[in-house]
mmCIF file of N, CA and C in Angstrom:
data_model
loop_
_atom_site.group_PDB
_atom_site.id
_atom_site.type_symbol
_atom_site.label_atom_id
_atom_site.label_comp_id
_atom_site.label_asym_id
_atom_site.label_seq_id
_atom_site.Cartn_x
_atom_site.Cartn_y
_atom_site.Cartn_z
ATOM 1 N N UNK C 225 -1.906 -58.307 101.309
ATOM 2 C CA UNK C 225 -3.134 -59.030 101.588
ATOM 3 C C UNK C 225 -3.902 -59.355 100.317
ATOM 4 N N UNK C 226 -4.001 -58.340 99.776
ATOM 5 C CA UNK C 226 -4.300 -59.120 97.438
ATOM 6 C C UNK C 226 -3.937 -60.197 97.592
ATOM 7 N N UNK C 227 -2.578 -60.521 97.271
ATOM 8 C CA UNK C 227 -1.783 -61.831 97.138
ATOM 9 C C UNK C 227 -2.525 -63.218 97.399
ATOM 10 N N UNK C 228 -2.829 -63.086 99.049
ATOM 11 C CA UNK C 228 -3.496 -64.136 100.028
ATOM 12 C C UNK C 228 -4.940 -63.966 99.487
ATOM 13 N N UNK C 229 -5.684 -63.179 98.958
ATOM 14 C CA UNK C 229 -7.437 -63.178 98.641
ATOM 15 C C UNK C 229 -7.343 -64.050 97.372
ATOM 16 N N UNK C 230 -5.958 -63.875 96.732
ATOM 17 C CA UNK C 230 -6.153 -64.421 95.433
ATOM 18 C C UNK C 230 -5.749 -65.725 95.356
ATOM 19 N N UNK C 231 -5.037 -66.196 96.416
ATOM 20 C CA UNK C 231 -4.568 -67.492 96.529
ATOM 21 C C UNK C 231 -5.825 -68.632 97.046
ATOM 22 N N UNK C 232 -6.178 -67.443 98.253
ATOM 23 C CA UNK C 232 -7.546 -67.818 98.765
ATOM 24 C C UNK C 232 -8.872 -68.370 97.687
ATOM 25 N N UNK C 233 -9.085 -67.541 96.782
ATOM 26 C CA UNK C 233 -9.653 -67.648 96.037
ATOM 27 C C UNK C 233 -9.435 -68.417 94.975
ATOM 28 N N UNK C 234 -8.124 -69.282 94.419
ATOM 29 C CA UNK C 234 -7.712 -70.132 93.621
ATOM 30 C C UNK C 234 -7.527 -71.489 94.673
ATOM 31 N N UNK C 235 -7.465 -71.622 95.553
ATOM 32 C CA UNK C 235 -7.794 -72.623 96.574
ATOM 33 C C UNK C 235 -9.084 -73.148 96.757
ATOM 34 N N UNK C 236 -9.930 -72.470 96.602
ATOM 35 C CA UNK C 236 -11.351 -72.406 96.729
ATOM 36 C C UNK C 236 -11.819 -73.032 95.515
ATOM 37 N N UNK C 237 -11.770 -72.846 94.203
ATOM 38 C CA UNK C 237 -11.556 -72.614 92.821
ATOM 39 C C UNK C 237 -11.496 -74.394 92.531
ATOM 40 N N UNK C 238 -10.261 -74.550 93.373
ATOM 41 C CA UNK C 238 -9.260 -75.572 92.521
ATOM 42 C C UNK C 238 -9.520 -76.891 93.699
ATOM 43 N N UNK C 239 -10.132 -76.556 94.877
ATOM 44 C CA UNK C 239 -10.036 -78.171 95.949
ATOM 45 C C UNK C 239 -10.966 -78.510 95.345
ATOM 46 N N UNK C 240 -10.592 -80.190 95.210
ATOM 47 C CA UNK C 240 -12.057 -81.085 95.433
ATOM 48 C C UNK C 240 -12.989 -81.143 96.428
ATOM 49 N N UNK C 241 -12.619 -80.800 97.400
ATOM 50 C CA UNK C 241 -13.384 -80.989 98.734
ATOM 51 C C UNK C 241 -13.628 -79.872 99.377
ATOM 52 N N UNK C 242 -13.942 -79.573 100.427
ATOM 53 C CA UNK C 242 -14.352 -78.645 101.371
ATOM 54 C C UNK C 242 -12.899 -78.443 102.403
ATOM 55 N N UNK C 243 -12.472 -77.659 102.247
ATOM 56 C CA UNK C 243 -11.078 -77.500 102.891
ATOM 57 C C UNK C 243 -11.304 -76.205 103.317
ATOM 58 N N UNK C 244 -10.968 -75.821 104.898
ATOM 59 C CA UNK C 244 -10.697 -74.966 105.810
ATOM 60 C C UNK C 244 -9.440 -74.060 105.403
ATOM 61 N N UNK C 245 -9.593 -72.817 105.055
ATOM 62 C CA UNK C 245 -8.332 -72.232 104.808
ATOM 63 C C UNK C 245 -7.908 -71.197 106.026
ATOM 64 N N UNK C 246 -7.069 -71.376 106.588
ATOM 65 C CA UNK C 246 -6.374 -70.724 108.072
ATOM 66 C C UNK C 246 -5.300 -69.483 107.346
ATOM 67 N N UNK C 247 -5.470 -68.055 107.811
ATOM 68 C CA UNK C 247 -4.379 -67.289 108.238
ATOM 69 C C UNK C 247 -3.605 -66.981 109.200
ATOM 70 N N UNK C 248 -2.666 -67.429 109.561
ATOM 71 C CA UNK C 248 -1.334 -66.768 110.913
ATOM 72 C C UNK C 248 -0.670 -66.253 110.469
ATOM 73 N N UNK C 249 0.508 -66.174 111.451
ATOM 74 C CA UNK C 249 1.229 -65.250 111.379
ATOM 75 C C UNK C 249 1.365 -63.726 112.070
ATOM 76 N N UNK C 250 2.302 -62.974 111.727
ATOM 77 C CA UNK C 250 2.303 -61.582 112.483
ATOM 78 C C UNK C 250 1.202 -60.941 112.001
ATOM 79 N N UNK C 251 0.448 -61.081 110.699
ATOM 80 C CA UNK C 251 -0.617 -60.442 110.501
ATOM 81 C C UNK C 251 -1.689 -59.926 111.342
ATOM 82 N N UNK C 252 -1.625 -61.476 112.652
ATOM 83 C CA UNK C 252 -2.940 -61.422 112.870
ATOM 84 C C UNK C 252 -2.999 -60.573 114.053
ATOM 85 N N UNK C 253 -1.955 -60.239 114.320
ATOM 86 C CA UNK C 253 -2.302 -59.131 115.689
ATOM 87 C C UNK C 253 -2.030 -57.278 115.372
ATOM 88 N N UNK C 254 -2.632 -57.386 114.029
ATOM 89 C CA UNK C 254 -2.774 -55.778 113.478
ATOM 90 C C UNK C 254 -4.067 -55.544 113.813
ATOM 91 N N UNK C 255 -4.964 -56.390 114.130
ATOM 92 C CA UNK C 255 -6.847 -55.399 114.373
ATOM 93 C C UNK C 255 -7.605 -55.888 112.952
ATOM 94 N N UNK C 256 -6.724 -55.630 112.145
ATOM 95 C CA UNK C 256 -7.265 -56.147 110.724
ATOM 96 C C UNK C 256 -8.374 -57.427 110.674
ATOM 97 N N UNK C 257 -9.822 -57.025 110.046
ATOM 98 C CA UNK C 257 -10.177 -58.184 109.974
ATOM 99 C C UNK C 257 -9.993 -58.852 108.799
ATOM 100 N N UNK C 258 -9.070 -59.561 108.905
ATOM 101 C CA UNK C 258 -8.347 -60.820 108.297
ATOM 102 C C UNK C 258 -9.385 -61.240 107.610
ATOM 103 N N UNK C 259 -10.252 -62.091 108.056
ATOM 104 C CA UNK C 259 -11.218 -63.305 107.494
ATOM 105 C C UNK C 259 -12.308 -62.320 106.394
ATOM 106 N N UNK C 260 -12.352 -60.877 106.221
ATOM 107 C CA UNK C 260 -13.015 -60.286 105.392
ATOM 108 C C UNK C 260 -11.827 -59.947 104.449
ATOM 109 N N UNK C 261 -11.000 -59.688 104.565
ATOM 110 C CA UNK C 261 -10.374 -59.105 103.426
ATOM 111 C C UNK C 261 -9.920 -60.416 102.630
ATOM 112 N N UNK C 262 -9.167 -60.992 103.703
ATOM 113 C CA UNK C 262 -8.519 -62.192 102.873
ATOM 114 C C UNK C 262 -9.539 -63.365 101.890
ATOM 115 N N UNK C 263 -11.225 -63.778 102.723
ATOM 116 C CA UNK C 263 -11.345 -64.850 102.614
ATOM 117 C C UNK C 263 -11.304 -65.773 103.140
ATOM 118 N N UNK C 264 -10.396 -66.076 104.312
ATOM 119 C CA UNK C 264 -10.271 -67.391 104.820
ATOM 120 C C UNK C 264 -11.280 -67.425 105.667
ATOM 121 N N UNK C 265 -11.321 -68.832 106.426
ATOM 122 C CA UNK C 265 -12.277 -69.018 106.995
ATOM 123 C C UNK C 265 -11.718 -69.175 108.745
ATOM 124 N N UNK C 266 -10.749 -69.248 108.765
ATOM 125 C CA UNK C 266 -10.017 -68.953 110.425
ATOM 126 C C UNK C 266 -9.163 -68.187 110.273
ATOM 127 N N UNK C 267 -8.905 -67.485 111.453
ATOM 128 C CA UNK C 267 -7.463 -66.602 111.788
ATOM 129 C C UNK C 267 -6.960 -67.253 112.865
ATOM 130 N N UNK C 268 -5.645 -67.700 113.074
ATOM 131 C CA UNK C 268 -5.006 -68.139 114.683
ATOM 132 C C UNK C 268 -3.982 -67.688 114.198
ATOM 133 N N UNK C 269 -3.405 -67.142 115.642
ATOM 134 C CA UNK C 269 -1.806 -67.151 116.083
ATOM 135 C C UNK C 269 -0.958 -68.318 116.480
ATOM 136 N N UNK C 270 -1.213 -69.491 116.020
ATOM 137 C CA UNK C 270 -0.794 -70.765 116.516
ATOM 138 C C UNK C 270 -1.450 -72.022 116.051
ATOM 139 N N UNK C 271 -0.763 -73.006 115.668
ATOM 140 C CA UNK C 271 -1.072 -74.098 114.821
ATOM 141 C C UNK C 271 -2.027 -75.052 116.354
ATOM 142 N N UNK C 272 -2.198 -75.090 117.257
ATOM 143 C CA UNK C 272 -3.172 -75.754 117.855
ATOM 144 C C UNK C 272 -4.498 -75.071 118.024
ATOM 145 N N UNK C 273 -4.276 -73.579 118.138
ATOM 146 C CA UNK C 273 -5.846 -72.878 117.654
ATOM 147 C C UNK C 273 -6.714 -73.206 116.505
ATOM 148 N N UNK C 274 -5.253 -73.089 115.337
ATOM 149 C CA UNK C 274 -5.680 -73.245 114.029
ATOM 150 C C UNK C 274 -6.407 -74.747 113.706
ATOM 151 N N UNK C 275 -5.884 -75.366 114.009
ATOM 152 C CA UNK C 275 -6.329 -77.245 114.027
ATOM 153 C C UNK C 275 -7.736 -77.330 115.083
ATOM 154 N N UNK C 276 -7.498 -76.596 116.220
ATOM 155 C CA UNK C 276 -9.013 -76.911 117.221
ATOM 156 C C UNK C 276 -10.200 -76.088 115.814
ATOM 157 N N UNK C 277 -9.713 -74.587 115.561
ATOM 158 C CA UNK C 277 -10.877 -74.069 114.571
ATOM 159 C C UNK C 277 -11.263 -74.604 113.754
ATOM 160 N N UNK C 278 -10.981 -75.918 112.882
ATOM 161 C CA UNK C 278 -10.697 -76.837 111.821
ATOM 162 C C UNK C 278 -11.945 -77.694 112.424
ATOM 163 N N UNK C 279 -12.032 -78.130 113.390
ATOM 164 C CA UNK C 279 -12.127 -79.543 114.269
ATOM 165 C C UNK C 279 -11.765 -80.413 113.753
ATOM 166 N N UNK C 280 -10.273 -79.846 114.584
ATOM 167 C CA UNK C 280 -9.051 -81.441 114.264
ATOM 168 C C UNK C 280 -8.349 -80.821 115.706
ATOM 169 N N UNK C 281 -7.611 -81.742 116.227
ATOM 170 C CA UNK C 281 -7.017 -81.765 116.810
ATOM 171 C C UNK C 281 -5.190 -82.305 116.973
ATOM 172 N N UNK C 282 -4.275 -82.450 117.998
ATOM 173 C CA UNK C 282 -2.994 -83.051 117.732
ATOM 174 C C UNK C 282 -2.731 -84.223 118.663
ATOM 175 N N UNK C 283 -2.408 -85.057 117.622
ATOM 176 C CA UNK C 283 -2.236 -86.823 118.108
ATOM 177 C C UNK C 283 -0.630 -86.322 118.360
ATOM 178 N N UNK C 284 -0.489 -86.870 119.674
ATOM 179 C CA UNK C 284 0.625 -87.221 120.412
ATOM 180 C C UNK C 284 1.254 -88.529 119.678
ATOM 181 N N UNK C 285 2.616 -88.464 118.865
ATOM 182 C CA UNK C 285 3.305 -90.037 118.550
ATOM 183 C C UNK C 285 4.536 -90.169 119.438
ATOM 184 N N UNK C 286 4.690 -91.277 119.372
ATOM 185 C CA UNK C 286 6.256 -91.791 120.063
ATOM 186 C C UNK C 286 7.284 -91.193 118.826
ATOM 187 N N UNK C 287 8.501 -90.905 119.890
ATOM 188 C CA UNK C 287 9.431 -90.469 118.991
ATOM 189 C C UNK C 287 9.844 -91.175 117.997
ATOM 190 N N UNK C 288 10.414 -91.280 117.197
ATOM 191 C CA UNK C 288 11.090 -92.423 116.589
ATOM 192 C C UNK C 288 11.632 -93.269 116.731
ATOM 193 N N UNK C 289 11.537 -94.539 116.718
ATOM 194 C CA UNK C 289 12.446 -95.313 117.484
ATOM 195 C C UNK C 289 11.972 -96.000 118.891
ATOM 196 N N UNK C 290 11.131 -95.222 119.326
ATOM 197 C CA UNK C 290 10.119 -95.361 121.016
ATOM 198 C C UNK C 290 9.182 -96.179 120.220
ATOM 199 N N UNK C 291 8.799 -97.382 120.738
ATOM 200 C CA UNK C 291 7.701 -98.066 120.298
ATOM 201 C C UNK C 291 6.475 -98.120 121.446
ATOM 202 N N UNK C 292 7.257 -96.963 122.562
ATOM 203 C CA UNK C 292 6.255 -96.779 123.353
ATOM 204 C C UNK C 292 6.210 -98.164 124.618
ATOM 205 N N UNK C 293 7.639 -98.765 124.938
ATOM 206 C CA UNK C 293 7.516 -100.043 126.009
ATOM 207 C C UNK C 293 7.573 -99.233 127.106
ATOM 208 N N UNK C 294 6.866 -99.713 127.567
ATOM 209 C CA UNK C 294 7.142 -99.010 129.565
ATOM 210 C C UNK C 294 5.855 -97.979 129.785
ATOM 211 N N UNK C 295 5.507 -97.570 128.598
ATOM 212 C CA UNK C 295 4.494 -96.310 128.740
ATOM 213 C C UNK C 295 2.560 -96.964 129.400
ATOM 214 N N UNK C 296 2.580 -96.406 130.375
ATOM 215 C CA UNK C 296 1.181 -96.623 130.374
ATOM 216 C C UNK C 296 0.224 -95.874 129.814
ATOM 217 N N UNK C 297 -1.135 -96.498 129.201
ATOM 218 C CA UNK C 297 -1.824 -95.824 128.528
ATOM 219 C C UNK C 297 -3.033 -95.447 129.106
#
């Protein structure tokens, strides 16, 4: 968890902008509070938690190749 405070902290350091930094992974279901030790500013077990905590969300695309004929919108 060093490792991630320090990455955390050279992320922080080094964006131009205001950027959301997310931890997952198996970490997050030790009890550990994550967001104090590490730094970050979300914890999720899953990249659609992680993106809603952000406020962002996931755009649905056509597969490749689907230009999307037949589909109603």
């Amino acid at each position: 968890l060093a490792s991630a405070r320090e990455l955390v902290d050279i992320i922080r350091a080094t964006a131009t902008r205001v950027t959301p930094v997310v931890l997952g992974g198996s970490l997050v279901s030790t009890g550990l509070d994550l967001k104090q030790i590490t730094g970050v500013d979300h914890v999720a077990n899953d990249i659609e938690t992680a993106l809603r905590l952000c406020g962002l969300g996931i755009v649905e695309t056509a597969p490749s190749g689907d230009m999307g004929v037949g589909r109603a919108e």
